[in-house]
Amino acid sequence: MAPHERREDLIRTALGVFALRPPGEVTPEDIAEAADVSRALVYRYFPNMARLRREALEQAMSELLERLVPPAGLPPREQLRGSLVRFVEFADSYSPAYVALLRGGSVIATEETEAEIDRVRTGVLELLLDRVGPRPPSPPVLMALRCWISVVETAVMLWLRERGRTAEELADWLLDQLVAMVLAAGAPEEGLSALTSRG
């Protein structure tokens, strides 16, 4: 296996392990065993677990941003709903890592991981601005959008624990919260008609 392929394989292996266990509990030995390689080989590519966790997170966040881009041609509500469902499914597939990243005081919640999470938040904000408008948003509307992103993160974390509804039902509830929040922030109601219509 070429060096770049081996590195990619170790990152993929790490993501698979992080889908089952909190990343802070995973050791290089765990990665080596899952990849069927020696511990020394893991250390050849990643001098410590912090580096491996960071690179795995970077790759996962890039993949998430790609998934969140909705297909063109759908009504705005369906675009956002589809992106929300994909976000919930992504969080579900990496449930231990998702919870660990967002939980305060986690051993893996570093400045670098926070920067990666902020990269996704910025991408989500741009996606919202393209569909909620107008640009530039007023300061209250911009604050409402940023707060709604935090609501999504927290709601998904609670959903992972309680499973009281389907991912689709959660997405519809979150969209209703979005509309309520931006209306309360002063966004014109006529501009949100595409988000309030359920087809």
C-alpha atoms as an extended CHARMM CRD file, in Angstrom:
* protein
*
       199  EXT
         1         1  MET       CA              0.0000000000        0.0000000000        0.0000000000  PROA      1               0.0000000000
         2         2  ALA       CA              1.3810000000        3.4190000000       -0.9940000000  PROA      2               0.0000000000
         3         3  PRO       CA              2.0800000000        5.8420000000        1.8910000000  PROA      3               0.0000000000
         4         4  HSD       CA             -0.8380000000        8.1460000000        1.0210000000  PROA      4               0.0000000000
         5         5  GLU       CA             -3.1480000000        5.1370000000        0.7480000000  PROA      5               0.0000000000
         6         6  ARG       CA             -1.9710000000        3.7800000000        4.0970000000  PROA      6               0.0000000000
         7         7  ARG       CA             -2.5300000000        7.1680000000        5.7230000000  PROA      7               0.0000000000
         8         8  GLU       CA             -6.0260000000        7.3640000000        4.2460000000  PROA      8               0.0000000000
         9         9  ASP       CA             -6.7450000000        3.8200000000        5.3830000000  PROA      9               0.0000000000
        10        10  LEU       CA             -5.7200000000        4.6270000000        8.9560000000  PROA      10              0.0000000000
        11        11  ILE       CA             -7.9410000000        7.7150000000        8.9900000000  PROA      11              0.0000000000
        12        12  ARG       CA            -10.8540000000        5.6750000000        7.6430000000  PROA      12              0.0000000000
        13        13  THR       CA            -10.1990000000        3.0110000000       10.2500000000  PROA      13              0.0000000000
        14        14  ALA       CA            -10.1330000000        5.6320000000       12.9910000000  PROA      14              0.0000000000
        15        15  LEU       CA            -13.4670000000        7.0450000000       11.8190000000  PROA      15              0.0000000000
        16        16  GLY       CA            -14.9310000000        3.5520000000       11.9510000000  PROA      16              0.0000000000
        17        17  VAL       CA            -13.7010000000        3.0810000000       15.5130000000  PROA      17              0.0000000000
        18        18  PHE       CA            -14.9270000000        6.5520000000       16.5310000000  PROA      18              0.0000000000
        19        19  ALA       CA            -18.3850000000        5.5550000000       15.3080000000  PROA      19              0.0000000000
        20        20  LEU       CA            -18.4230000000        2.9040000000       18.0400000000  PROA      20              0.0000000000
        21        21  ARG       CA            -16.5230000000        4.4960000000       20.9320000000  PROA      21              0.0000000000
        22        22  PRO       CA            -15.7990000000        8.0220000000       22.1800000000  PROA      22              0.0000000000
        23        23  PRO       CA            -12.5610000000        9.1630000000       20.4870000000  PROA      23              0.0000000000
        24        24  GLY       CA            -11.0110000000       10.1060000000       23.8220000000  PROA      24              0.0000000000
        25        25  GLU       CA            -11.1160000000        6.4370000000       24.8600000000  PROA      25              0.0000000000
        26        26  VAL       CA             -9.4600000000        5.1210000000       21.6800000000  PROA      26              0.0000000000
        27        27  THR       CA             -5.7510000000        4.2640000000       21.7490000000  PROA      27              0.0000000000
        28        28  PRO       CA             -3.2010000000        3.7210000000       18.9580000000  PROA      28              0.0000000000
        29        29  GLU       CA             -3.3770000000        0.0170000000       19.8140000000  PROA      29              0.0000000000
        30        30  ASP       CA             -7.1110000000        0.0570000000       19.0690000000  PROA      30              0.0000000000
        31        31  ILE       CA             -6.4900000000        1.6380000000       15.6670000000  PROA      31              0.0000000000
        32        32  ALA       CA             -3.6740000000       -0.8020000000       14.8920000000  PROA      32              0.0000000000
        33        33  GLU       CA             -5.8720000000       -3.7720000000       15.7850000000  PROA      33              0.0000000000
        34        34  ALA       CA             -8.8010000000       -2.5060000000       13.7040000000  PROA      34              0.0000000000
        35        35  ALA       CA             -6.5180000000       -1.7980000000       10.7210000000  PROA      35              0.0000000000
        36        36  ASP       CA             -4.6600000000       -5.0950000000       11.1730000000  PROA      36              0.0000000000
        37        37  VAL       CA             -1.2850000000       -3.3310000000       11.3000000000  PROA      37              0.0000000000
        38        38  SER       CA              1.3990000000       -2.8420000000       13.9240000000  PROA      38              0.0000000000
        39        39  ARG       CA              1.2750000000       -0.1390000000       16.5670000000  PROA      39              0.0000000000
        40        40  ALA       CA              4.5970000000        1.1540000000       15.1940000000  PROA      40              0.0000000000
        41        41  LEU       CA              3.0110000000        1.6880000000       11.7850000000  PROA      41              0.0000000000
        42        42  VAL       CA              0.2690000000        3.8360000000       13.3010000000  PROA      42              0.0000000000
        43        43  TYR       CA              2.9310000000        5.9550000000       15.0240000000  PROA      43              0.0000000000
        44        44  ARG       CA              4.8720000000        6.2720000000       11.7760000000  PROA      44              0.0000000000
        45        45  TYR       CA              1.9840000000        8.2320000000       10.2660000000  PROA      45              0.0000000000
        46        46  PHE       CA              0.5510000000        9.8210000000       13.3950000000  PROA      46              0.0000000000
        47        47  PRO       CA              2.9170000000       10.6840000000       16.2720000000  PROA      47              0.0000000000
        48        48  ASN       CA              0.0190000000       10.8180000000       18.7370000000  PROA      48              0.0000000000
        49        49  MET       CA             -3.7140000000       10.2400000000       18.9970000000  PROA      49              0.0000000000
        50        50  ALA       CA             -4.4380000000       13.9760000000       19.0530000000  PROA      50              0.0000000000
        51        51  ARG       CA             -3.0210000000       14.2740000000       15.5230000000  PROA      51              0.0000000000
        52        52  LEU       CA             -4.9960000000       11.2820000000       14.2770000000  PROA      52              0.0000000000
        53        53  ARG       CA             -8.2180000000       12.5310000000       15.8750000000  PROA      53              0.0000000000
        54        54  ARG       CA             -7.7090000000       15.9700000000       14.3290000000  PROA      54              0.0000000000
        55        55  GLU       CA             -7.0880000000       14.6590000000       10.8200000000  PROA      55              0.0000000000
        56        56  ALA       CA            -10.0000000000       12.2360000000       11.0700000000  PROA      56              0.0000000000
        57        57  LEU       CA            -12.2530000000       15.0800000000       12.2100000000  PROA      57              0.0000000000
        58        58  GLU       CA            -11.0870000000       17.3040000000        9.3460000000  PROA      58              0.0000000000
        59        59  GLN       CA            -11.9860000000       14.6040000000        6.8480000000  PROA      59              0.0000000000
        60        60  ALA       CA            -15.3350000000       13.8700000000        8.4890000000  PROA      60              0.0000000000
        61        61  MET       CA            -16.2740000000       17.5620000000        8.5600000000  PROA      61              0.0000000000
        62        62  SER       CA            -15.3580000000       17.9980000000        4.8890000000  PROA      62              0.0000000000
        63        63  GLU       CA            -17.5520000000       15.0280000000        4.0050000000  PROA      63              0.0000000000
        64        64  LEU       CA            -20.3840000000       16.4240000000        6.1250000000  PROA      64              0.0000000000
        65        65  LEU       CA            -20.2520000000       19.7970000000        4.3640000000  PROA      65              0.0000000000
        66        66  GLU       CA            -20.4970000000       18.0130000000        1.0160000000  PROA      66              0.0000000000
        67        67  ARG       CA            -23.5010000000       16.0230000000        2.2330000000  PROA      67              0.0000000000
        68        68  LEU       CA            -25.2940000000       19.1230000000        3.4700000000  PROA      68              0.0000000000
        69        69  VAL       CA            -25.3880000000       20.7790000000        0.0430000000  PROA      69              0.0000000000
        70        70  PRO       CA            -28.9360000000       20.0860000000       -1.1740000000  PROA      70              0.0000000000
        71        71  PRO       CA            -29.7550000000       19.1000000000       -4.7550000000  PROA      71              0.0000000000
        72        72  ALA       CA            -30.8040000000       22.0020000000       -6.9460000000  PROA      72              0.0000000000
        73        73  GLY       CA            -34.3810000000       22.3730000000       -8.0660000000  PROA      73              0.0000000000
        74        74  LEU       CA            -36.1160000000       21.5390000000       -4.7950000000  PROA      74              0.0000000000
        75        75  PRO       CA            -38.2060000000       24.1130000000       -2.9050000000  PROA      75              0.0000000000
        76        76  PRO       CA            -36.2110000000       25.8670000000       -0.1430000000  PROA      76              0.0000000000
        77        77  ARG       CA            -38.0080000000       24.0240000000        2.6820000000  PROA      77              0.0000000000
        78        78  GLU       CA            -37.2860000000       20.6440000000        1.0990000000  PROA      78              0.0000000000
        79        79  GLN       CA            -33.6630000000       21.6190000000        0.5310000000  PROA      79              0.0000000000
        80        80  LEU       CA            -33.1900000000       22.5420000000        4.1960000000  PROA      80              0.0000000000
        81        81  ARG       CA            -35.2130000000       19.5630000000        5.3890000000  PROA      81              0.0000000000
        82        82  GLY       CA            -33.0440000000       17.1840000000        3.3650000000  PROA      82              0.0000000000
        83        83  SER       CA            -29.8700000000       18.8010000000        4.7160000000  PROA      83              0.0000000000
        84        84  LEU       CA            -31.1870000000       18.4850000000        8.2740000000  PROA      84              0.0000000000
        85        85  VAL       CA            -32.0210000000       14.8110000000        7.8210000000  PROA      85              0.0000000000
        86        86  ARG       CA            -28.5410000000       14.1700000000        6.4310000000  PROA      86              0.0000000000
        87        87  PHE       CA            -27.0160000000       16.0230000000        9.3900000000  PROA      87              0.0000000000
        88        88  VAL       CA            -29.0150000000       13.9080000000       11.8500000000  PROA      88              0.0000000000
        89        89  GLU       CA            -27.9890000000       10.7270000000       10.0440000000  PROA      89              0.0000000000
        90        90  PHE       CA            -24.3390000000       11.8120000000       10.0690000000  PROA      90              0.0000000000
        91        91  ALA       CA            -24.4730000000       12.5370000000       13.8170000000  PROA      91              0.0000000000
        92        92  ASP       CA            -26.1530000000        9.1880000000       14.3510000000  PROA      92              0.0000000000
        93        93  SER       CA            -23.4260000000        7.3320000000       12.4560000000  PROA      93              0.0000000000
        94        94  TYR       CA            -20.7670000000        8.9600000000       14.6710000000  PROA      94              0.0000000000
        95        95  SER       CA            -22.8630000000        9.2100000000       17.8250000000  PROA      95              0.0000000000
        96        96  PRO       CA            -20.0970000000        8.7290000000       20.4570000000  PROA      96              0.0000000000
        97        97  ALA       CA            -17.8040000000       11.2090000000       18.6890000000  PROA      97              0.0000000000
        98        98  TYR       CA            -20.6070000000       13.7480000000       18.1290000000  PROA      98              0.0000000000
        99        99  VAL       CA            -21.5730000000       13.7690000000       21.7870000000  PROA      99              0.0000000000
       100       100  ALA       CA            -17.9380000000       13.9490000000       22.9200000000  PROA      100             0.0000000000
       101       101  LEU       CA            -17.1820000000       16.8830000000       20.6270000000  PROA      101             0.0000000000
       102       102  LEU       CA            -20.1210000000       18.9650000000       21.8150000000  PROA      102             0.0000000000
       103       103  ARG       CA            -19.8970000000       18.0790000000       25.4890000000  PROA      103             0.0000000000
       104       104  GLY       CA            -18.0570000000       20.7090000000       27.5080000000  PROA      104             0.0000000000
       105       105  GLY       CA            -14.7830000000       19.5850000000       29.0390000000  PROA      105             0.0000000000
       106       106  SER       CA            -14.3140000000       16.6520000000       26.6640000000  PROA      106             0.0000000000
       107       107  VAL       CA            -10.6950000000       15.5780000000       26.2230000000  PROA      107             0.0000000000
       108       108  ILE       CA            -11.0950000000       15.8710000000       22.4470000000  PROA      108             0.0000000000
       109       109  ALA       CA            -12.7140000000       19.3210000000       22.5130000000  PROA      109             0.0000000000
       110       110  THR       CA             -9.6070000000       21.3790000000       21.7130000000  PROA      110             0.0000000000
       111       111  GLU       CA             -9.0980000000       24.6920000000       19.9180000000  PROA      111             0.0000000000
       112       112  GLU       CA             -8.3240000000       22.7640000000       16.7400000000  PROA      112             0.0000000000
       113       113  THR       CA            -11.4440000000       20.6230000000       16.8890000000  PROA      113             0.0000000000
       114       114  GLU       CA            -13.5110000000       23.6920000000       17.7440000000  PROA      114             0.0000000000
       115       115  ALA       CA            -12.1270000000       25.3550000000       14.6000000000  PROA      115             0.0000000000
       116       116  GLU       CA            -13.3290000000       22.4040000000       12.5260000000  PROA      116             0.0000000000
       117       117  ILE       CA            -16.7790000000       22.5630000000       14.1090000000  PROA      117             0.0000000000
       118       118  ASP       CA            -16.8770000000       26.3080000000       13.4140000000  PROA      118             0.0000000000
       119       119  ARG       CA            -16.0350000000       25.5610000000        9.7730000000  PROA      119             0.0000000000
       120       120  VAL       CA            -19.2040000000       23.4750000000        9.5550000000  PROA      120             0.0000000000
       121       121  ARG       CA            -21.2330000000       26.1440000000       11.3780000000  PROA      121             0.0000000000
       122       122  THR       CA            -20.0520000000       28.7390000000        8.8750000000  PROA      122             0.0000000000
       123       123  GLY       CA            -20.9750000000       26.4420000000        5.9910000000  PROA      123             0.0000000000
       124       124  VAL       CA            -24.4390000000       25.8910000000        7.4640000000  PROA      124             0.0000000000
       125       125  LEU       CA            -24.8920000000       29.6350000000        7.9650000000  PROA      125             0.0000000000
       126       126  GLU       CA            -24.0660000000       30.2490000000        4.2910000000  PROA      126             0.0000000000
       127       127  LEU       CA            -26.5300000000       27.5510000000        3.2760000000  PROA      127             0.0000000000
       128       128  LEU       CA            -29.2190000000       29.2440000000        5.3720000000  PROA      128             0.0000000000
       129       129  LEU       CA            -28.4800000000       32.7300000000        4.0610000000  PROA      129             0.0000000000
       130       130  ASP       CA            -28.8290000000       31.4660000000        0.4930000000  PROA      130             0.0000000000
       131       131  ARG       CA            -32.3270000000       30.1970000000        1.2720000000  PROA      131             0.0000000000
       132       132  VAL       CA            -33.7010000000       32.4510000000        3.9930000000  PROA      132             0.0000000000
       133       133  GLY       CA            -32.3520000000       35.8330000000        2.7970000000  PROA      133             0.0000000000
       134       134  PRO       CA            -32.1640000000       38.7270000000        2.4770000000  PROA      134             0.0000000000
       135       135  ARG       CA            -28.4510000000       39.4740000000        2.1690000000  PROA      135             0.0000000000
       136       136  PRO       CA            -26.9880000000       41.0030000000        4.1620000000  PROA      136             0.0000000000
       137       137  PRO       CA            -29.2460000000       39.9180000000        7.0220000000  PROA      137             0.0000000000
       138       138  SER       CA            -30.0490000000       42.3320000000        9.8060000000  PROA      138             0.0000000000
       139       139  PRO       CA            -28.0010000000       41.8120000000       12.9820000000  PROA      139             0.0000000000
       140       140  PRO       CA            -31.0290000000       40.3210000000       14.8460000000  PROA      140             0.0000000000
       141       141  VAL       CA            -31.7430000000       37.8590000000       12.0080000000  PROA      141             0.0000000000
       142       142  LEU       CA            -28.0690000000       36.8800000000       11.7950000000  PROA      142             0.0000000000
       143       143  MET       CA            -28.0410000000       36.2510000000       15.5400000000  PROA      143             0.0000000000
       144       144  ALA       CA            -31.2340000000       34.1900000000       15.2430000000  PROA      144             0.0000000000
       145       145  LEU       CA            -29.6750000000       32.0300000000       12.5160000000  PROA      145             0.0000000000
       146       146  ARG       CA            -26.5430000000       31.4350000000       14.5740000000  PROA      146             0.0000000000
       147       147  CYS       CA            -28.6210000000       30.5880000000       17.6330000000  PROA      147             0.0000000000
       148       148  TRP       CA            -30.7280000000       28.1950000000       15.5550000000  PROA      148             0.0000000000
       149       149  ILE       CA            -27.5660000000       26.3210000000       14.5290000000  PROA      149             0.0000000000
       150       150  SER       CA            -26.8400000000       25.8340000000       18.2350000000  PROA      150             0.0000000000
       151       151  VAL       CA            -30.4180000000       24.6420000000       18.7290000000  PROA      151             0.0000000000
       152       152  VAL       CA            -29.8770000000       22.0370000000       16.0010000000  PROA      152             0.0000000000
       153       153  GLU       CA            -26.6560000000       20.7800000000       17.6020000000  PROA      153             0.0000000000
       154       154  THR       CA            -28.2680000000       20.4570000000       21.0280000000  PROA      154             0.0000000000
       155       155  ALA       CA            -31.5230000000       18.9610000000       19.7430000000  PROA      155             0.0000000000
       156       156  VAL       CA            -29.6420000000       16.3100000000       17.7930000000  PROA      156             0.0000000000
       157       157  MET       CA            -27.5600000000       15.4540000000       20.8710000000  PROA      157             0.0000000000
       158       158  LEU       CA            -30.7720000000       15.0030000000       22.8850000000  PROA      158             0.0000000000
       159       159  TRP       CA            -32.3200000000       12.9950000000       20.0620000000  PROA      159             0.0000000000
       160       160  LEU       CA            -29.3600000000       10.6200000000       20.0530000000  PROA      160             0.0000000000
       161       161  ARG       CA            -30.0670000000        9.9140000000       23.7050000000  PROA      161             0.0000000000
       162       162  GLU       CA            -33.8610000000        9.7460000000       23.6590000000  PROA      162             0.0000000000
       163       163  ARG       CA            -34.9250000000        8.7230000000       20.1130000000  PROA      163             0.0000000000
       164       164  GLY       CA            -38.4230000000       10.0530000000       20.6890000000  PROA      164             0.0000000000
       165       165  ARG       CA            -39.1220000000       10.7340000000       17.0090000000  PROA      165             0.0000000000
       166       166  THR       CA            -37.8090000000        9.9510000000       13.5330000000  PROA      166             0.0000000000
       167       167  ALA       CA            -35.0500000000       11.9600000000       11.8880000000  PROA      167             0.0000000000
       168       168  GLU       CA            -37.6350000000       13.3610000000        9.4830000000  PROA      168             0.0000000000
       169       169  GLU       CA            -39.9270000000       14.4530000000       12.3250000000  PROA      169             0.0000000000
       170       170  LEU       CA            -36.9910000000       16.0830000000       14.0770000000  PROA      170             0.0000000000
       171       171  ALA       CA            -36.0850000000       17.9250000000       10.8660000000  PROA      171             0.0000000000
       172       172  ASP       CA            -39.6440000000       19.2750000000       10.5120000000  PROA      172             0.0000000000
       173       173  TRP       CA            -39.6420000000       20.4400000000       14.1460000000  PROA      173             0.0000000000
       174       174  LEU       CA            -36.2990000000       22.1660000000       13.6910000000  PROA      174             0.0000000000
       175       175  LEU       CA            -37.5250000000       23.9290000000       10.5460000000  PROA      175             0.0000000000
       176       176  ASP       CA            -40.5290000000       25.2200000000       12.4720000000  PROA      176             0.0000000000
       177       177  GLN       CA            -38.1280000000       26.5530000000       15.1110000000  PROA      177             0.0000000000
       178       178  LEU       CA            -36.0950000000       28.2570000000       12.3880000000  PROA      178             0.0000000000
       179       179  VAL       CA            -39.1330000000       30.0670000000       11.0090000000  PROA      179             0.0000000000
       180       180  ALA       CA            -40.2800000000       31.1300000000       14.4890000000  PROA      180             0.0000000000
       181       181  MET       CA            -36.8310000000       32.4200000000       15.4410000000  PROA      181             0.0000000000
       182       182  VAL       CA            -36.2030000000       34.4920000000       12.3170000000  PROA      182             0.0000000000
       183       183  LEU       CA            -39.7260000000       35.9110000000       12.4160000000  PROA      183             0.0000000000
       184       184  ALA       CA            -39.2030000000       36.9130000000       16.0450000000  PROA      184             0.0000000000
       185       185  ALA       CA            -35.9500000000       38.5630000000       14.9380000000  PROA      185             0.0000000000
       186       186  GLY       CA            -37.8350000000       40.7280000000       12.4590000000  PROA      186             0.0000000000
       187       187  ALA       CA            -37.4710000000       38.8830000000        9.1610000000  PROA      187             0.0000000000
       188       188  PRO       CA            -40.3600000000       39.7370000000        6.7830000000  PROA      188             0.0000000000
       189       189  GLU       CA            -43.0170000000       37.0320000000        6.8270000000  PROA      189             0.0000000000
       190       190  GLU       CA            -43.5140000000       37.0820000000        3.0660000000  PROA      190             0.0000000000
       191       191  GLY       CA            -39.8670000000       36.1980000000        2.5710000000  PROA      191             0.0000000000
       192       192  LEU       CA            -40.3350000000       32.9940000000        4.5780000000  PROA      192             0.0000000000
       193       193  SER       CA            -43.4030000000       31.6680000000        2.7850000000  PROA      193             0.0000000000
       194       194  ALA       CA            -41.3060000000       29.0410000000        0.9860000000  PROA      194             0.0000000000
       195       195  LEU       CA            -40.1590000000       27.6880000000        4.3620000000  PROA      195             0.0000000000
       196       196  THR       CA            -43.6120000000       27.5780000000        5.9380000000  PROA      196             0.0000000000
       197       197  SER       CA            -45.2010000000       25.6430000000        3.0630000000  PROA      197             0.0000000000
       198       198  ARG       CA            -45.1160000000       21.8690000000        3.4930000000  PROA      198             0.0000000000
       199       199  GLY       CA            -46.0980000000       21.2620000000       -0.0850000000  PROA      199             0.0000000000
